[in-house]
XYZ file of C-alpha atoms in Angstrom:
389
model
C 54.270 37.764 33.436
C 51.803 40.590 34.485
C 53.333 42.860 31.130
C 53.674 40.554 28.652
C 50.929 39.206 26.280
C 49.006 36.206 27.282
C 46.692 34.197 25.494
C 43.069 33.617 26.869
C 39.743 31.862 26.244
C 36.063 33.376 27.602
C 33.609 31.054 27.328
C 29.814 32.419 27.141
C 26.320 30.978 26.459
C 26.314 29.699 22.532
C 25.035 31.976 20.584
C 26.273 34.910 22.678
C 29.995 35.234 20.806
C 29.567 37.929 18.897
C 28.327 40.385 21.683
C 31.416 38.739 24.102
C 33.974 39.678 21.200
C 32.470 43.430 21.245
C 32.595 43.304 24.816
C 36.063 42.502 24.760
C 37.254 44.300 22.532
C 35.736 47.202 24.360
C 37.839 46.063 27.416
C 41.503 45.825 25.727
C 41.546 42.674 24.416
C 43.441 41.909 20.909
C 43.782 38.789 18.721
C 39.721 37.901 18.824
C 38.861 35.253 17.721
C 35.469 33.861 18.077
C 34.224 30.007 18.284
C 31.699 28.011 19.037
C 31.167 29.223 22.754
C 32.968 31.510 23.359
C 36.034 33.942 22.028
C 39.741 33.185 22.200
C 41.634 36.909 22.848
C 44.860 38.470 23.760
C 46.672 40.647 26.279
C 48.710 41.699 29.363
C 47.796 39.396 32.420
C 45.828 42.056 34.562
C 44.043 42.584 31.486
C 42.003 38.789 32.450
C 40.877 41.415 36.111
C 39.092 43.542 34.274
C 37.553 41.006 32.058
C 36.318 38.977 34.647
C 34.986 42.156 37.150
C 33.446 43.473 33.577
C 32.126 41.450 31.523
C 28.531 40.605 31.190
C 28.671 37.974 28.616
C 31.194 35.685 29.655
C 30.956 32.339 32.133
C 34.772 31.830 32.632
C 38.299 33.366 31.718
C 40.408 30.915 30.962
C 43.998 31.497 30.784
C 46.115 29.277 28.376
C 48.798 28.017 29.434
C 49.748 25.287 27.035
C 48.818 24.099 23.529
C 50.228 21.210 21.190
C 49.793 18.368 18.894
C 48.798 14.658 20.930
C 48.287 10.888 19.987
C 47.813 8.953 23.151
C 47.126 9.549 26.881
C 50.453 9.607 27.794
C 50.855 12.161 25.202
C 48.554 14.235 27.782
C 49.945 13.339 30.594
C 53.646 14.109 29.612
C 52.634 18.026 28.119
C 50.927 18.493 31.602
C 54.220 16.797 33.646
C 56.493 19.429 31.697
C 54.570 22.529 32.999
C 55.751 24.779 35.592
C 52.729 24.659 38.074
C 54.533 24.841 40.705
C 55.343 28.562 39.542
C 51.596 29.642 39.173
C 49.891 28.519 42.122
C 51.047 27.407 45.970
C 50.642 23.537 46.871
C 48.661 24.403 49.598
C 45.890 25.544 47.014
C 43.522 22.768 46.340
C 42.783 22.019 42.721
C 39.962 20.688 40.322
C 40.684 19.197 36.366
C 38.009 19.115 33.994
C 38.014 17.987 30.474
C 36.331 18.807 27.336
C 36.690 17.345 23.658
C 35.437 18.095 20.394
C 36.051 14.925 17.635
C 38.721 13.427 20.298
C 39.868 10.040 19.012
C 41.044 9.137 22.941
C 38.361 6.691 24.224
C 37.651 7.886 27.841
C 37.562 11.262 29.043
C 37.379 10.012 32.613
C 41.082 8.544 31.957
C 42.424 11.349 30.658
C 41.176 13.895 33.262
C 42.938 10.994 35.571
C 46.174 11.654 33.758
C 46.382 15.317 34.065
C 45.690 15.201 37.745
C 48.293 12.874 37.818
C 50.921 14.864 36.185
C 49.967 18.131 38.246
C 50.212 16.241 41.639
C 53.500 14.239 40.883
C 54.843 17.817 39.362
C 54.106 19.133 42.443
C 55.184 15.955 44.409
C 58.712 16.196 42.544
C 60.004 19.946 43.143
C 58.088 20.490 46.187
C 57.711 17.537 48.475
C 54.535 17.321 48.280
C 51.124 17.241 46.372
C 47.927 19.179 46.432
C 44.856 18.187 47.783
C 42.101 17.708 44.528
C 38.828 19.164 45.482
C 35.819 18.954 43.350
C 33.843 21.028 44.963
C 34.478 24.783 45.510
C 38.352 24.344 44.748
C 41.191 27.081 44.793
C 42.322 26.360 41.207
C 40.601 24.958 38.307
C 42.270 23.316 35.584
C 40.468 22.645 32.449
C 41.940 20.690 29.251
C 40.356 20.669 25.677
C 41.103 18.151 23.264
C 40.005 17.939 19.321
C 41.096 15.759 17.170
C 44.823 16.417 16.749
C 45.531 19.367 20.027
C 45.578 19.584 23.309
C 45.116 23.182 25.137
C 45.358 23.054 28.804
C 44.063 26.368 30.819
C 43.950 27.560 34.272
C 41.127 29.325 34.573
C 41.105 33.071 36.332
C 37.238 32.829 37.191
C 36.645 30.260 39.959
C 32.723 30.477 40.363
C 30.982 31.425 36.969
C 30.801 34.323 36.151
C 26.819 34.570 35.349
C 26.989 34.172 39.516
C 26.905 37.689 40.291
C 25.621 37.332 43.892
C 22.671 38.977 43.988
C 20.401 36.100 43.287
C 18.466 35.394 46.800
C 15.502 33.161 44.975
C 16.296 31.248 42.374
C 12.749 30.479 41.085
C 11.435 27.755 38.366
C 14.429 27.202 36.065
C 16.419 30.441 36.072
C 17.565 32.333 33.272
C 21.240 32.480 33.996
C 22.199 36.220 34.445
C 24.985 36.889 31.498
C 21.953 35.139 28.854
C 19.868 37.555 30.660
C 22.340 40.113 30.039
C 23.093 38.909 26.645
C 18.811 39.055 25.402
C 18.899 42.906 26.767
C 21.880 43.486 24.498
C 20.388 41.905 21.384
C 17.054 43.530 21.977
C 18.864 47.092 21.437
C 17.688 48.676 24.815
C 18.938 51.795 25.471
C 18.532 53.092 28.880
C 16.712 56.010 27.463
C 13.358 53.668 26.571
C 10.792 52.387 28.742
C 11.488 48.332 29.378
C 9.245 45.826 30.144
C 9.503 41.802 31.412
C 5.580 40.829 32.085
C 6.557 37.097 33.028
C 9.319 38.653 35.052
C 10.325 35.236 37.588
C 13.213 36.235 39.288
C 13.491 39.904 37.769
C 16.955 38.434 36.058
C 15.995 40.792 32.846
C 15.142 43.539 34.888
C 18.362 43.472 36.726
C 20.608 43.217 34.171
C 19.282 45.800 32.484
C 19.262 47.941 35.279
C 22.746 47.232 35.897
C 23.936 48.062 32.332
C 22.429 51.179 32.528
C 24.032 52.339 35.244
C 27.421 50.899 34.302
C 27.918 48.696 37.473
C 30.676 45.728 37.222
C 28.586 42.533 36.969
C 32.029 41.375 39.373
C 31.640 43.555 41.944
C 31.523 42.543 45.602
C 33.232 38.847 44.711
C 35.997 36.818 44.805
C 37.970 35.969 41.544
C 40.549 32.856 41.370
C 43.076 34.889 39.998
C 43.822 36.343 43.506
C 44.834 32.876 44.255
C 47.786 32.935 41.643
C 51.591 33.388 42.607
C 52.091 36.493 40.597
C 48.501 38.246 41.617
C 49.490 42.015 41.524
C 47.253 43.678 44.332
C 47.706 47.211 43.185
C 46.631 46.711 39.635
C 43.492 44.610 40.592
C 42.940 47.860 43.055
C 43.610 50.223 39.635
C 40.546 48.013 37.929
C 38.252 47.855 40.629
C 38.633 52.180 41.461
C 38.594 52.843 37.774
C 35.307 50.577 37.313
C 33.553 52.394 39.778
C 34.321 55.620 38.795
C 32.277 54.679 35.443
C 29.335 53.854 37.452
C 26.024 56.007 36.871
C 24.063 54.947 39.713
C 21.289 57.769 39.969
C 20.796 57.391 36.643
C 17.050 57.234 35.906
C 15.546 54.159 34.727
C 12.168 53.325 33.246
C 12.426 49.639 33.719
C 9.340 47.510 34.619
C 8.377 44.113 35.869
C 5.191 41.929 36.731
C 4.062 38.532 36.473
C 0.859 36.056 37.527
C 2.657 34.710 40.185
C 3.035 36.159 43.927
C 5.735 33.813 44.962
C 7.896 34.578 41.653
C 7.637 39.069 42.244
C 8.088 37.580 46.138
C 11.565 36.191 44.928
C 12.351 39.067 42.131
C 11.952 41.741 45.071
C 14.704 40.097 47.166
C 16.536 39.834 44.093
C 16.448 43.172 43.365
C 16.739 44.481 46.604
C 19.952 42.055 46.755
C 21.039 44.272 43.726
C 20.365 47.676 45.142
C 17.232 47.830 42.531
C 14.614 47.623 45.086
C 13.456 51.268 44.880
C 14.382 51.459 41.183
C 12.325 48.978 39.252
C 8.513 48.623 39.880
C 6.510 45.371 40.326
C 3.058 44.444 39.705
C 1.617 41.433 40.177
C -1.059 40.919 37.277
C -2.686 38.825 34.816
C -1.610 38.695 31.399
C -4.859 39.534 29.610
C -5.107 42.664 32.250
C -1.222 43.590 31.390
C -1.162 47.398 29.885
C 1.991 49.067 28.527
C 3.640 51.524 31.067
C 4.503 54.063 28.186
C 3.081 54.466 24.206
C 6.710 52.971 23.208
C 9.460 50.961 24.763
C 10.995 47.400 24.713
C 8.919 44.104 25.513
C 11.464 41.483 26.770
C 10.311 38.324 28.194
C 11.750 34.472 28.426
C 7.917 32.920 29.467
C 6.994 29.292 30.439
C 7.584 26.498 28.385
C 7.332 22.927 28.218
C 10.495 22.340 30.086
C 9.938 24.851 33.074
C 5.937 23.962 33.009
C 5.455 20.568 31.998
C 1.802 21.420 30.953
C 0.991 21.607 27.277
C -2.886 22.267 27.781
C -0.634 25.847 29.811
C 1.112 26.625 27.254
C -1.630 26.359 24.610
C -3.902 28.516 26.468
C -0.741 31.000 27.163
C 0.751 31.695 23.906
C -2.711 32.908 22.513
C -3.611 34.969 25.110
C -0.177 36.487 24.750
C -0.303 37.006 21.216
C -3.614 38.858 21.665
C -2.499 41.080 24.508
C 0.709 42.373 22.082
C -1.583 43.492 18.763
C -4.065 44.758 20.962
C -2.165 47.358 23.468
C 1.136 47.212 22.348
C 1.257 48.843 19.430
C 4.406 51.118 18.646
C 6.655 48.590 20.826
C 9.193 45.999 20.176
C 8.433 42.343 21.866
C 11.554 40.183 21.917
C 10.188 36.970 23.300
C 13.159 34.272 24.381
C 11.770 30.667 24.159
C 12.626 27.353 23.756
C 9.271 26.427 21.832
C 10.731 27.051 17.995
C 6.773 27.248 17.268
C 6.210 30.701 18.899
C 5.289 32.733 15.835
C 2.776 30.251 14.816
C 1.313 29.855 18.233
C 0.685 33.484 18.875
C -0.207 34.150 15.619
C 2.313 36.822 15.225
C 5.166 36.985 11.980
C 8.634 37.586 13.251
C 11.002 40.406 12.651
C 14.074 38.211 13.002
C 14.646 35.261 15.025
C 18.246 34.716 16.531
C 19.421 30.999 17.807
C 20.773 30.902 21.039
C 21.054 28.305 23.961
C 20.427 28.062 27.326
C 22.810 25.573 28.853
C 22.152 22.304 26.089
C 18.469 23.603 25.361
C 18.320 25.132 22.020
C 16.090 28.225 21.743
C 15.092 31.101 19.979
C 14.604 35.138 20.439
C 12.375 35.950 18.070
C 11.815 40.009 17.595
C 7.920 41.256 16.666
C 7.758 44.953 15.750
C 4.258 46.013 16.696
C 2.558 47.201 14.266
C -1.442 48.140 14.476
C -3.021 45.531 11.995
C -0.115 44.197 10.030
C 1.021 41.025 12.028
C -0.979 38.280 12.200
C -0.107 35.353 10.757
C -2.866 33.016 9.291
C -0.549 29.449 9.787
C 2.012 28.120 12.037
C 5.292 28.605 10.251
C 8.291 25.541 10.825
C 10.963 25.652 13.179
């Protein structure tokens, strides 16, 4: 099993599929096929160890155990029953089944979920004389099913907790940015470790931490556990080798110019706690400063931020005041910088009266967003009226 080529699917925030594909290729994946919300790939089973440990973009890594046609709920149940679940994990492991679909003709996904769960439990009962316990919160093994109009695909999750749960977040603050989406924003900005990076509305510091870990090549999965460790053929030696290679590749003393600020002291306290948990307390300086008082820490650099927006703040008057101020600060003080603003406010360029040089569609969960790029050149960025999103 560990040496033969297997099929996997890595999920990610919608819009990061291209970056995830590049990352997977770097990690040794082959047969890459991007689709909305993730990338399918192939490789030996121990490749899933490395992807879980080192991927900054993935949300989960799913091992494909079945793909075939179906017509009815009974077809789905029979397909699930035919699989050798007991060869993959023990009856003593708790399980959870999750079903998602696109263009599926079946009437109830809840009923399909029940049928898959029954099939797995019945197969264990027939083979081992016992049924595994179903646990909806914190199961040992997650089984995921996806149905399109004609085909069923079944997966065993190799990740366990979602991969964006790095373990350093001690304080989330209001509407925190998921870690893998923050890492994607850093990559999309084109930032490199030799450049200054500033987040002037840093909240809990997620962008700052992901940038520092990216620069220092600190694997996001170090220090946490994974579901693949509970599978029957888990290879401890192979896993140890993957971890040792990743640790040897780190650059923990690489100097970085990463700066954070926020208006609110509570947000900065949360950022300090998170930076400390991530081992970066002395690496990333933070300041409590109002946006109008903000000055750049260097003549050139990357400004990357996820400012408050309506869903997070709930006060249109606050937003109406914030955005023009942000535009004024960028025009007056950040000539020579590239600014990247990630927001669900699709009218942002018009509101801050700047012409964007690029807009990248992304999703923060189900929320449609944009990453706007502004190349700050003194006197050339004025927009006279709001654009249509």
